[in-house]
mmCIF file of C-alpha atoms in Angstrom:
data_model
loop_
_atom_site.group_PDB
_atom_site.id
_atom_site.type_symbol
_atom_site.label_atom_id
_atom_site.label_comp_id
_atom_site.label_asym_id
_atom_site.label_seq_id
_atom_site.Cartn_x
_atom_site.Cartn_y
_atom_site.Cartn_z
ATOM 1 C CA MET Y 1 -110.331 -47.080 56.339
ATOM 2 C CA THR Y 2 -111.481 -49.271 53.469
ATOM 3 C CA GLY Y 3 -115.048 -48.130 54.029
ATOM 4 C CA THR Y 4 -113.983 -44.515 53.573
ATOM 5 C CA ILE Y 5 -112.204 -45.334 50.325
ATOM 6 C CA GLU Y 6 -115.240 -47.224 49.068
ATOM 7 C CA ARG Y 7 -117.599 -44.311 49.847
ATOM 8 C CA GLU Y 8 -115.289 -41.885 48.079
ATOM 9 C CA ALA Y 9 -115.010 -44.157 45.050
ATOM 10 C CA THR Y 10 -118.747 -44.730 44.697
ATOM 11 C CA ALA Y 11 -120.145 -41.327 45.643
ATOM 12 C CA GLU Y 12 -120.292 -39.964 42.069
ATOM 13 C CA GLY Y 13 -120.011 -42.528 39.311
ATOM 14 C CA PRO Y 14 -116.672 -44.314 39.339
ATOM 15 C CA GLY Y 15 -115.272 -41.728 41.775
ATOM 16 C CA ALA Y 16 -111.979 -39.917 41.825
ATOM 17 C CA VAL Y 17 -110.020 -42.929 42.958
ATOM 18 C CA GLN Y 18 -111.379 -45.346 40.380
ATOM 19 C CA GLY Y 19 -111.126 -42.731 37.653
ATOM 20 C CA ALA Y 20 -107.454 -42.192 38.382
ATOM 21 C CA ILE Y 21 -106.807 -45.911 38.628
ATOM 22 C CA GLN Y 22 -108.372 -46.549 35.226
ATOM 23 C CA GLY Y 23 -106.219 -43.886 33.591
ATOM 24 C CA GLY Y 24 -103.537 -46.310 32.478
ATOM 25 C CA GLY Y 25 -99.795 -46.278 32.934
ATOM 26 C CA ARG Y 26 -97.492 -43.291 32.721
ATOM 27 C CA SER Y 27 -94.271 -45.018 31.698
ATOM 28 C CA ASP Y 28 -91.905 -44.089 28.879
ATOM 29 C CA PRO Y 29 -92.083 -47.009 26.387
ATOM 30 C CA ALA Y 30 -89.061 -45.807 24.412
ATOM 31 C CA ALA Y 31 -86.921 -45.602 27.545
ATOM 32 C CA GLY Y 32 -88.067 -49.057 28.619
ATOM 33 C CA ALA Y 33 -87.214 -50.562 25.234
ATOM 34 C CA ALA Y 34 -83.798 -48.881 25.253
ATOM 35 C CA ALA Y 35 -83.059 -50.168 28.757
ATOM 36 C CA LEU Y 36 -84.045 -53.693 27.731
ATOM 37 C CA ALA Y 37 -81.818 -53.553 24.651
ATOM 38 C CA ALA Y 38 -78.899 -52.375 26.787
ATOM 39 C CA LEU Y 39 -79.442 -55.277 29.184
ATOM 40 C CA GLY Y 40 -79.325 -57.712 26.296
ATOM 41 C CA GLU Y 41 -75.858 -56.448 25.412
ATOM 42 C CA GLY Y 42 -74.540 -55.942 28.934
ATOM 43 C CA GLY Y 43 -73.887 -59.470 30.182
ATOM 44 C CA LYS Y 44 -74.641 -61.098 33.518
ATOM 45 C CA ALA Y 45 -73.232 -58.342 35.714
ATOM 46 C CA LYS Y 46 -75.561 -55.750 34.222
ATOM 47 C CA LEU Y 47 -78.566 -58.052 34.640
ATOM 48 C CA ALA Y 48 -77.640 -58.673 38.274
ATOM 49 C CA ARG Y 49 -77.524 -54.916 38.895
ATOM 50 C CA ALA Y 50 -80.863 -54.448 37.143
ATOM 51 C CA LEU Y 51 -82.496 -57.081 39.357
ATOM 52 C CA ALA Y 52 -81.051 -55.464 42.468
ATOM 53 C CA ARG Y 53 -82.434 -52.099 41.383
ATOM 54 C CA MET Y 54 -85.823 -53.649 40.610
ATOM 55 C CA GLU Y 55 -85.973 -54.950 44.161
ATOM 56 C CA SER Y 56 -84.953 -51.663 45.785
ATOM 57 C CA HIS Y 57 -87.008 -49.464 43.414
ATOM 58 C CA ALA Y 58 -89.986 -51.739 42.802
ATOM 59 C CA GLN Y 59 -92.441 -48.844 42.376
ATOM 60 C CA ALA Y 60 -90.257 -46.580 40.248
ATOM 61 C CA PRO Y 61 -91.658 -45.583 36.811
ATOM 62 C CA GLU Y 62 -88.429 -46.654 35.101
ATOM 63 C CA THR Y 63 -88.767 -50.131 36.623
ATOM 64 C CA ALA Y 64 -92.317 -50.391 35.298
ATOM 65 C CA ALA Y 65 -91.204 -49.171 31.854
ATOM 66 C CA LEU Y 66 -88.457 -51.795 31.666
ATOM 67 C CA LEU Y 67 -90.849 -54.568 32.704
ATOM 68 C CA ASP Y 68 -93.493 -53.381 30.227
ATOM 69 C CA ALA Y 69 -90.918 -53.596 27.436
ATOM 70 C CA ALA Y 70 -89.855 -57.074 28.552
ATOM 71 C CA HIS Y 71 -93.484 -58.194 28.807
ATOM 72 C CA GLN Y 72 -94.069 -57.215 25.184
ATOM 73 C CA ALA Y 73 -90.951 -59.038 23.928
ATOM 74 C CA PRO Y 74 -90.932 -62.594 25.329
ATOM 75 C CA VAL Y 75 -88.169 -64.796 23.957
ATOM 76 C CA GLY Y 76 -87.973 -67.825 26.207
ATOM 77 C CA HIS Y 77 -90.162 -70.563 27.644
ATOM 78 C CA VAL Y 78 -90.692 -70.567 31.418
ATOM 79 C CA ILE Y 79 -90.559 -73.873 33.296
ATOM 80 C CA GLY Y 80 -91.631 -74.115 36.922
ATOM 81 C CA LEU Y 81 -90.056 -76.920 38.959
ATOM 82 C CA THR Y 82 -91.871 -77.569 42.223
ATOM 83 C CA GLY Y 83 -92.331 -80.276 44.822
ATOM 84 C CA PRO Y 84 -91.765 -81.151 48.483
ATOM 85 C CA PRO Y 85 -88.470 -80.474 50.292
ATOM 86 C CA GLY Y 86 -85.773 -83.042 49.566
ATOM 87 C CA VAL Y 87 -87.425 -84.425 46.451
ATOM 88 C CA GLY Y 88 -84.392 -83.574 44.303
ATOM 89 C CA LYS Y 89 -85.475 -80.401 42.509
ATOM 90 C CA SER Y 90 -82.015 -78.825 42.500
ATOM 91 C CA SER Y 91 -80.347 -81.990 41.223
ATOM 92 C CA LEU Y 92 -82.932 -82.222 38.470
ATOM 93 C CA ALA Y 93 -82.410 -78.544 37.661
ATOM 94 C CA ASN Y 94 -78.733 -79.301 37.118
ATOM 95 C CA ARG Y 95 -79.623 -81.943 34.531
ATOM 96 C CA LEU Y 96 -81.980 -79.601 32.731
ATOM 97 C CA VAL Y 97 -79.482 -76.736 32.636
ATOM 98 C CA ALA Y 98 -76.720 -79.009 31.318
ATOM 99 C CA SER Y 99 -79.012 -80.397 28.620
ATOM 100 C CA TRP Y 100 -80.189 -76.981 27.456
ATOM 101 C CA ARG Y 101 -76.703 -75.490 27.430
ATOM 102 C CA GLY Y 102 -75.489 -78.534 25.496
ATOM 103 C CA ARG Y 103 -77.989 -77.590 22.798
ATOM 104 C CA GLY Y 104 -76.767 -73.998 22.746
ATOM 105 C CA LEU Y 105 -79.774 -72.498 24.540
ATOM 106 C CA ARG Y 106 -79.322 -69.547 26.873
ATOM 107 C CA VAL Y 107 -80.659 -70.415 30.331
ATOM 108 C CA ALA Y 108 -81.704 -68.366 33.368
ATOM 109 C CA VAL Y 109 -82.481 -69.966 36.727
ATOM 110 C CA ILE Y 110 -84.470 -68.436 39.580
ATOM 111 C CA ALA Y 111 -83.867 -70.505 42.715
ATOM 112 C CA VAL Y 112 -86.268 -69.610 45.520
ATOM 113 C CA ASP Y 113 -84.682 -70.545 48.838
ATOM 114 C CA PRO Y 114 -85.927 -70.739 52.409
ATOM 115 C CA SER Y 115 -85.194 -67.594 54.401
ATOM 116 C CA SER Y 116 -82.810 -67.044 57.256
ATOM 117 C CA ARG Y 117 -84.827 -66.212 60.362
ATOM 118 C CA ARG Y 118 -82.126 -63.798 61.433
ATOM 119 C CA SER Y 119 -81.251 -61.893 58.251
ATOM 120 C CA ARG Y 120 -84.438 -62.639 56.221
ATOM 121 C CA GLY Y 121 -82.151 -63.348 53.244
ATOM 122 C CA ALA Y 122 -81.917 -66.500 51.132
ATOM 123 C CA LEU Y 123 -79.977 -69.369 52.657
ATOM 124 C CA LEU Y 124 -78.519 -69.955 49.148
ATOM 125 C CA GLY Y 125 -78.791 -73.729 49.370
ATOM 126 C CA ASP Y 126 -80.254 -74.127 45.889
ATOM 127 C CA ARG Y 127 -77.742 -71.811 44.247
ATOM 128 C CA THR Y 128 -74.756 -73.698 45.631
ATOM 129 C CA ARG Y 129 -76.206 -76.982 44.361
ATOM 130 C CA ILE Y 130 -76.643 -75.739 40.785
ATOM 131 C CA ALA Y 131 -73.315 -76.194 39.020
ATOM 132 C CA THR Y 132 -72.504 -73.415 36.553
ATOM 133 C CA ASP Y 133 -69.432 -71.944 34.919
ATOM 134 C CA PRO Y 134 -68.969 -68.318 36.070
ATOM 135 C CA GLU Y 135 -67.408 -67.529 32.696
ATOM 136 C CA ASP Y 136 -70.401 -68.857 30.753
ATOM 137 C CA ASP Y 137 -72.539 -65.880 29.720
ATOM 138 C CA GLY Y 138 -75.214 -68.303 28.533
ATOM 139 C CA ILE Y 139 -76.303 -69.221 32.073
ATOM 140 C CA PHE Y 140 -77.535 -66.881 34.801
ATOM 141 C CA VAL Y 141 -78.584 -68.012 38.297
ATOM 142 C CA ARG Y 142 -80.329 -65.825 40.849
ATOM 143 C CA SER Y 143 -81.348 -66.916 44.362
ATOM 144 C CA MET Y 144 -84.277 -65.283 46.131
ATOM 145 C CA ALA Y 145 -85.561 -65.557 49.686
ATOM 146 C CA ALA Y 146 -89.157 -66.736 50.067
ATOM 147 C CA ARG Y 147 -89.460 -64.789 53.364
ATOM 148 C CA ASP Y 148 -93.064 -64.862 54.596
ATOM 149 C CA ARG Y 149 -94.688 -65.872 51.304
ATOM 150 C CA LEU Y 150 -96.401 -69.259 51.388
ATOM 151 C CA GLY Y 151 -96.828 -69.967 47.673
ATOM 152 C CA GLY Y 152 -93.310 -71.293 47.101
ATOM 153 C CA LEU Y 153 -92.069 -68.094 45.425
ATOM 154 C CA ALA Y 154 -90.558 -64.737 46.417
ATOM 155 C CA GLU Y 155 -91.919 -61.227 45.915
ATOM 156 C CA LEU Y 156 -89.388 -60.479 43.168
ATOM 157 C CA THR Y 157 -89.861 -63.781 41.327
ATOM 158 C CA PHE Y 158 -92.527 -62.688 38.844
ATOM 159 C CA PRO Y 159 -90.884 -59.394 37.743
ATOM 160 C CA ALA Y 160 -87.505 -61.153 37.521
ATOM 161 C CA MET Y 161 -89.034 -63.888 35.379
ATOM 162 C CA ILE Y 162 -90.559 -61.304 33.027
ATOM 163 C CA LEU Y 163 -87.161 -59.690 32.532
ATOM 164 C CA MET Y 164 -85.268 -62.973 32.116
ATOM 165 C CA ARG Y 165 -87.886 -64.307 29.689
ATOM 166 C CA ALA Y 166 -87.042 -61.444 27.341
ATOM 167 C CA LEU Y 167 -83.318 -62.246 27.468
ATOM 168 C CA TYR Y 168 -82.997 -66.056 27.689
ATOM 169 C CA ASP Y 169 -84.304 -69.058 25.761
ATOM 170 C CA ARG Y 170 -85.273 -71.027 28.871
ATOM 171 C CA VAL Y 171 -86.160 -69.682 32.309
ATOM 172 C CA LEU Y 172 -86.244 -72.302 35.053
ATOM 173 C CA VAL Y 173 -88.011 -71.305 38.277
ATOM 174 C CA GLU Y 174 -87.285 -73.686 41.145
ATOM 175 C CA THR Y 175 -89.654 -73.109 44.041
ATOM 176 C CA VAL Y 176 -88.868 -73.537 47.695
ATOM 177 C CA GLY Y 177 -90.102 -76.916 49.001
ATOM 178 C CA VAL Y 178 -93.903 -76.789 48.961
ATOM 179 C CA GLY Y 179 -96.648 -78.673 50.754
ATOM 180 C CA GLN Y 180 -100.169 -79.620 49.760
ATOM 181 C CA SER Y 181 -101.570 -76.248 48.727
ATOM 182 C CA GLU Y 182 -98.752 -73.914 47.651
ATOM 183 C CA VAL Y 183 -99.037 -73.838 43.874
ATOM 184 C CA GLU Y 184 -98.351 -70.170 43.097
ATOM 185 C CA ILE Y 185 -95.981 -71.310 40.352
ATOM 186 C CA ALA Y 186 -99.046 -72.230 38.258
ATOM 187 C CA ASP Y 187 -99.713 -68.487 37.842
ATOM 188 C CA MET Y 188 -96.236 -67.860 36.470
ATOM 189 C CA ALA Y 189 -94.779 -70.702 34.419
ATOM 190 C CA ASP Y 190 -95.662 -71.727 30.872
ATOM 191 C CA THR Y 191 -95.021 -75.329 31.911
ATOM 192 C CA VAL Y 192 -95.200 -76.651 35.487
ATOM 193 C CA ALA Y 193 -93.380 -79.851 36.476
ATOM 194 C CA LEU Y 194 -94.240 -81.345 39.868
ATOM 195 C CA CYS Y 195 -91.584 -83.602 41.391
ATOM 196 C CA VAL Y 196 -92.710 -86.596 43.452
ATOM 197 C CA GLN Y 197 -90.497 -88.688 45.703
ATOM 198 C CA PRO Y 198 -90.736 -92.510 45.675
ATOM 199 C CA ALA Y 199 -92.350 -94.223 48.684
ATOM 200 C CA SER Y 200 -93.578 -90.897 50.080
ATOM 201 C CA GLY Y 201 -97.323 -91.185 49.523
ATOM 202 C CA ASP Y 202 -97.239 -87.797 47.794
ATOM 203 C CA ALA Y 203 -99.484 -88.877 44.912
ATOM 204 C CA LEU Y 204 -102.473 -89.475 47.197
ATOM 205 C CA GLN Y 205 -101.884 -86.318 49.229
ATOM 206 C CA PHE Y 206 -101.527 -84.152 46.131
ATOM 207 C CA MET Y 207 -104.713 -85.594 44.639
ATOM 208 C CA LYS Y 208 -106.638 -84.875 47.855
ATOM 209 C CA SER Y 209 -105.410 -81.291 48.036
ATOM 210 C CA GLY Y 210 -105.919 -80.378 44.371
ATOM 211 C CA VAL Y 211 -102.215 -79.890 43.640
ATOM 212 C CA MET Y 212 -102.558 -82.433 40.820
ATOM 213 C CA GLU Y 213 -104.538 -79.815 38.874
ATOM 214 C CA ALA Y 214 -101.547 -77.454 38.630
ATOM 215 C CA PRO Y 215 -98.758 -79.339 36.793
ATOM 216 C CA HIS Y 216 -98.448 -80.210 33.123
ATOM 217 C CA LEU Y 217 -95.835 -82.863 33.932
ATOM 218 C CA LEU Y 218 -95.401 -85.062 37.000
ATOM 219 C CA VAL Y 219 -91.926 -86.436 37.554
ATOM 220 C CA VAL Y 220 -91.026 -89.275 39.896
ATOM 221 C CA THR Y 221 -87.461 -88.502 40.943
ATOM 222 C CA LYS Y 222 -84.702 -90.873 42.013
ATOM 223 C CA ALA Y 223 -85.505 -93.473 39.356
ATOM 224 C CA ASP Y 224 -82.258 -95.228 40.305
ATOM 225 C CA LEU Y 225 -84.078 -96.554 43.397
ATOM 226 C CA GLY Y 226 -85.779 -99.063 41.113
ATOM 227 C CA GLY Y 227 -88.912 -100.703 42.500
ATOM 228 C CA PRO Y 228 -90.091 -97.870 44.792
ATOM 229 C CA ALA Y 229 -89.775 -95.366 41.942
ATOM 230 C CA ARG Y 230 -91.722 -97.578 39.534
ATOM 231 C CA ARG Y 231 -94.474 -98.083 42.122
ATOM 232 C CA ALA Y 232 -94.667 -94.325 42.672
ATOM 233 C CA LEU Y 233 -95.038 -93.836 38.910
ATOM 234 C CA ALA Y 234 -97.864 -96.388 38.847
ATOM 235 C CA ASP Y 235 -99.548 -94.559 41.754
ATOM 236 C CA LEU Y 236 -99.280 -91.277 39.891
ATOM 237 C CA LYS Y 237 -100.782 -92.696 36.728
ATOM 238 C CA GLY Y 238 -103.608 -94.165 38.765
ATOM 239 C CA ALA Y 239 -104.244 -90.816 40.440
ATOM 240 C CA LEU Y 240 -104.235 -89.051 37.079
ATOM 241 C CA SER Y 241 -106.840 -91.462 35.742
ATOM 242 C CA LEU Y 242 -109.202 -90.231 38.478
ATOM 243 C CA ALA Y 243 -108.325 -86.544 38.299
ATOM 244 C CA PRO Y 244 -110.302 -84.122 36.103
ATOM 245 C CA PRO Y 245 -108.576 -82.633 33.047
ATOM 246 C CA ARG Y 246 -106.769 -79.325 33.381
ATOM 247 C CA PRO Y 247 -108.748 -76.164 32.491
ATOM 248 C CA ASP Y 248 -107.268 -76.301 28.978
ATOM 249 C CA GLY Y 249 -108.524 -79.872 28.565
ATOM 250 C CA SER Y 250 -105.090 -81.496 28.701
ATOM 251 C CA ILE Y 251 -104.115 -84.419 30.916
ATOM 252 C CA PRO Y 252 -100.809 -84.157 32.818
ATOM 253 C CA LYS Y 253 -98.133 -86.637 31.780
ATOM 254 C CA ALA Y 254 -96.319 -88.779 34.363
ATOM 255 C CA LEU Y 255 -92.618 -89.582 33.922
ATOM 256 C CA ILE Y 256 -89.789 -91.152 35.875
ATOM 257 C CA CYS Y 257 -86.343 -89.586 36.033
ATOM 258 C CA SER Y 258 -83.010 -89.757 37.818
ATOM 259 C CA SER Y 259 -80.587 -86.900 38.344
ATOM 260 C CA THR Y 260 -77.634 -89.235 38.937
ATOM 261 C CA SER Y 261 -78.108 -91.701 36.072
ATOM 262 C CA PRO Y 262 -79.378 -91.507 32.481
ATOM 263 C CA ASP Y 263 -82.730 -93.036 33.498
ATOM 264 C CA GLY Y 264 -85.530 -90.885 32.091
ATOM 265 C CA ALA Y 265 -83.613 -87.600 31.898
ATOM 266 C CA ASP Y 266 -83.830 -87.392 28.111
ATOM 267 C CA ASP Y 267 -87.546 -88.220 28.232
ATOM 268 C CA PHE Y 268 -88.136 -85.392 30.698
ATOM 269 C CA VAL Y 269 -86.281 -82.864 28.556
ATOM 270 C CA ALA Y 270 -88.105 -84.107 25.458
ATOM 271 C CA ALA Y 271 -91.486 -83.720 27.186
ATOM 272 C CA LEU Y 272 -90.655 -80.150 28.209
ATOM 273 C CA GLU Y 273 -89.497 -79.255 24.706
ATOM 274 C CA ALA Y 274 -92.539 -80.888 23.104
ATOM 275 C CA ARG Y 275 -94.840 -78.750 25.214
ATOM 276 C CA ALA Y 276 -92.842 -75.592 24.470
ATOM 277 C CA GLU Y 277 -93.040 -76.258 20.745
ATOM 278 C CA GLY Y 278 -96.661 -77.441 20.777
ATOM 279 C CA LEU Y 279 -98.250 -74.433 22.478
ATOM 280 C CA ALA Y 280 -100.263 -72.273 20.095
ATOM 281 C CA PRO Y 281 -98.908 -68.694 20.156
ATOM 282 C CA ALA Y 282 -102.344 -67.172 20.798
ATOM 283 C CA ALA Y 283 -103.081 -69.567 23.662
ATOM 284 C CA LEU Y 284 -99.667 -68.939 25.190
ATOM 285 C CA ALA Y 285 -100.093 -65.155 24.961
ATOM 286 C CA SER Y 286 -103.516 -65.404 26.601
ATOM 287 C CA GLN Y 287 -102.144 -67.593 29.394
ATOM 288 C CA ARG Y 288 -99.290 -65.176 30.026
ATOM 289 C CA LEU Y 289 -101.656 -62.205 30.186
ATOM 290 C CA GLU Y 290 -103.762 -64.030 32.780
ATOM 291 C CA HIS Y 291 -100.620 -64.748 34.782
ATOM 292 C CA THR Y 292 -99.777 -61.044 34.742
ATOM 293 C CA ARG Y 293 -103.302 -60.152 35.860
ATOM 294 C CA ALA Y 294 -102.993 -62.621 38.728
ATOM 295 C CA TRP Y 295 -99.704 -60.981 39.739
ATOM 296 C CA ALA Y 296 -101.256 -57.494 39.571
ATOM 297 C CA ARG Y 297 -104.239 -58.488 41.714
ATOM 298 C CA THR Y 298 -102.005 -60.143 44.290
ATOM 299 C CA THR Y 299 -99.643 -57.167 44.388
ATOM 300 C CA VAL Y 300 -102.401 -54.600 44.877
ATOM 301 C CA GLN Y 301 -104.212 -56.739 47.436
ATOM 302 C CA ALA Y 302 -101.040 -57.323 49.448
ATOM 303 C CA GLU Y 303 -100.584 -53.561 49.780
ATOM 304 C CA TYR Y 304 -104.174 -52.263 49.927
ATOM 305 C CA GLY Y 305 -106.349 -55.252 50.788
ATOM 306 C CA ARG Y 306 -109.407 -56.627 49.047
ATOM 307 C CA MET Y 307 -111.004 -53.196 48.696
ATOM 308 C CA GLY Y 308 -107.967 -51.868 46.867
ATOM 309 C CA SER Y 309 -108.007 -54.877 44.565
ATOM 310 C CA ARG Y 310 -111.702 -54.314 43.902
ATOM 311 C CA LEU Y 311 -111.233 -50.639 43.061
ATOM 312 C CA ALA Y 312 -108.398 -51.517 40.679
ATOM 313 C CA ALA Y 313 -110.184 -54.477 39.058
ATOM 314 C CA ASP Y 314 -111.351 -52.632 35.934
ATOM 315 C CA SER Y 315 -107.837 -51.416 35.174
ATOM 316 C CA PHE Y 316 -106.644 -55.031 34.928
ATOM 317 C CA GLU Y 317 -109.102 -55.587 32.049
ATOM 318 C CA SER Y 318 -108.324 -52.350 30.225
ATOM 319 C CA PRO Y 319 -106.459 -51.958 26.917
ATOM 320 C CA HIS Y 320 -103.789 -50.071 28.879
ATOM 321 C CA PHE Y 321 -103.080 -53.188 30.913
ATOM 322 C CA ARG Y 322 -102.541 -55.315 27.817
ATOM 323 C CA GLN Y 323 -99.867 -52.937 26.549
ATOM 324 C CA THR Y 324 -98.299 -51.650 29.777
ATOM 325 C CA PRO Y 325 -99.365 -53.955 32.633
ATOM 326 C CA PHE Y 326 -96.667 -52.927 35.085
ATOM 327 C CA SER Y 327 -97.142 -49.192 34.580
ATOM 328 C CA THR Y 328 -100.915 -49.611 34.819
ATOM 329 C CA THR Y 329 -100.520 -51.506 38.088
ATOM 330 C CA LEU Y 330 -98.139 -48.837 39.378
ATOM 331 C CA THR Y 331 -100.676 -46.130 38.509
ATOM 332 C CA ALA Y 332 -103.393 -48.016 40.386
ATOM 333 C CA MET Y 333 -101.207 -48.378 43.462
ATOM 334 C CA THR Y 334 -100.129 -44.726 43.333
ATOM 335 C CA SER Y 335 -103.760 -43.585 43.086
ATOM 336 C CA LEU Y 336 -104.770 -45.728 46.050
ATOM 337 C CA ARG Y 337 -101.823 -44.482 48.093
ATOM 338 C CA ASP Y 338 -102.583 -40.836 47.288
ATOM 339 C CA ALA Y 339 -106.255 -41.296 48.174
ATOM 340 C CA LEU Y 340 -105.333 -42.755 51.543
ATOM 341 C CA ARG Y 341 -102.781 -40.040 52.233
ATOM 342 C CA ASP Y 342 -105.165 -37.215 51.310
ATOM 343 C CA ARG Y 343 -108.022 -38.678 53.307
ATOM 344 C CA PHE Y 344 -106.117 -39.516 56.462
ATOM 345 C CA SER Y 345 -103.376 -36.879 56.578
ATOM 346 C CA TRP Y 346 -103.232 -34.839 59.741
#
């Protein structure tokens, strides 16, 4: 099948398939901007309905138009909170949410949960552990089921983050418990915080697997344990001294924090805010565009394989993609689908 598509695409120049793919998006920017403005005035219930529609109509032009508008109007900073199961991510998320709301910031939380084997839905463990006031319009929490994805996120996580980033000051993405290689959050968040449990040996395992290259901050949780937490912090700092710098040349910072006592919580919040304020706008915009390209490649490849991703590659570098990335991706996927249907219909 992929061989047939490739022959069709390369027979005469870029081919019909590639030519259609490179044509850019067909969304209605004005309608997308109007829908985004209405969401900003509609409260949590309207946002919840919009997310539900995004999930059920993921490849609808109006969904792409809304996401294009949100992509062009980022308001908030996106923090990814990741780490092994049981490390205390949800408890730490509670502290962060309380601190941000105390400063008057509007906060959205995406809690990616393990999936029920029976229903395939989220088990909702993270959502029930994050304490929020239902009457507080300044905080929105959405649980998502990881299902069969191995990167710690759900299929809807990236589009939901794009929408929430245009409506809230801080977007906190808490991944499902990850192992030694699942660092998909690095292709989504502006700042990644990796949580490490005392006396677990995680520092060595993460260094061996390359996970240490993903986070901007490393946080030893459960500081109230005392000695074990301090030793884990020392191990982390030692591991960081041996690790290469991040691609941007920065060195991750190691901290210690407790979700049940004041130990280190203010330092963690301060470190997150310092990074948010210290990022150059141009560098941040470039990073976010690369994140969107990574999402587009993954989305196309999941549906049409490596050949589909290869045929669509040029569209991800086009001026159309910079302005309307979701509509451009939708056009690529529609062109690939139509080519397959026309070629193999009987």
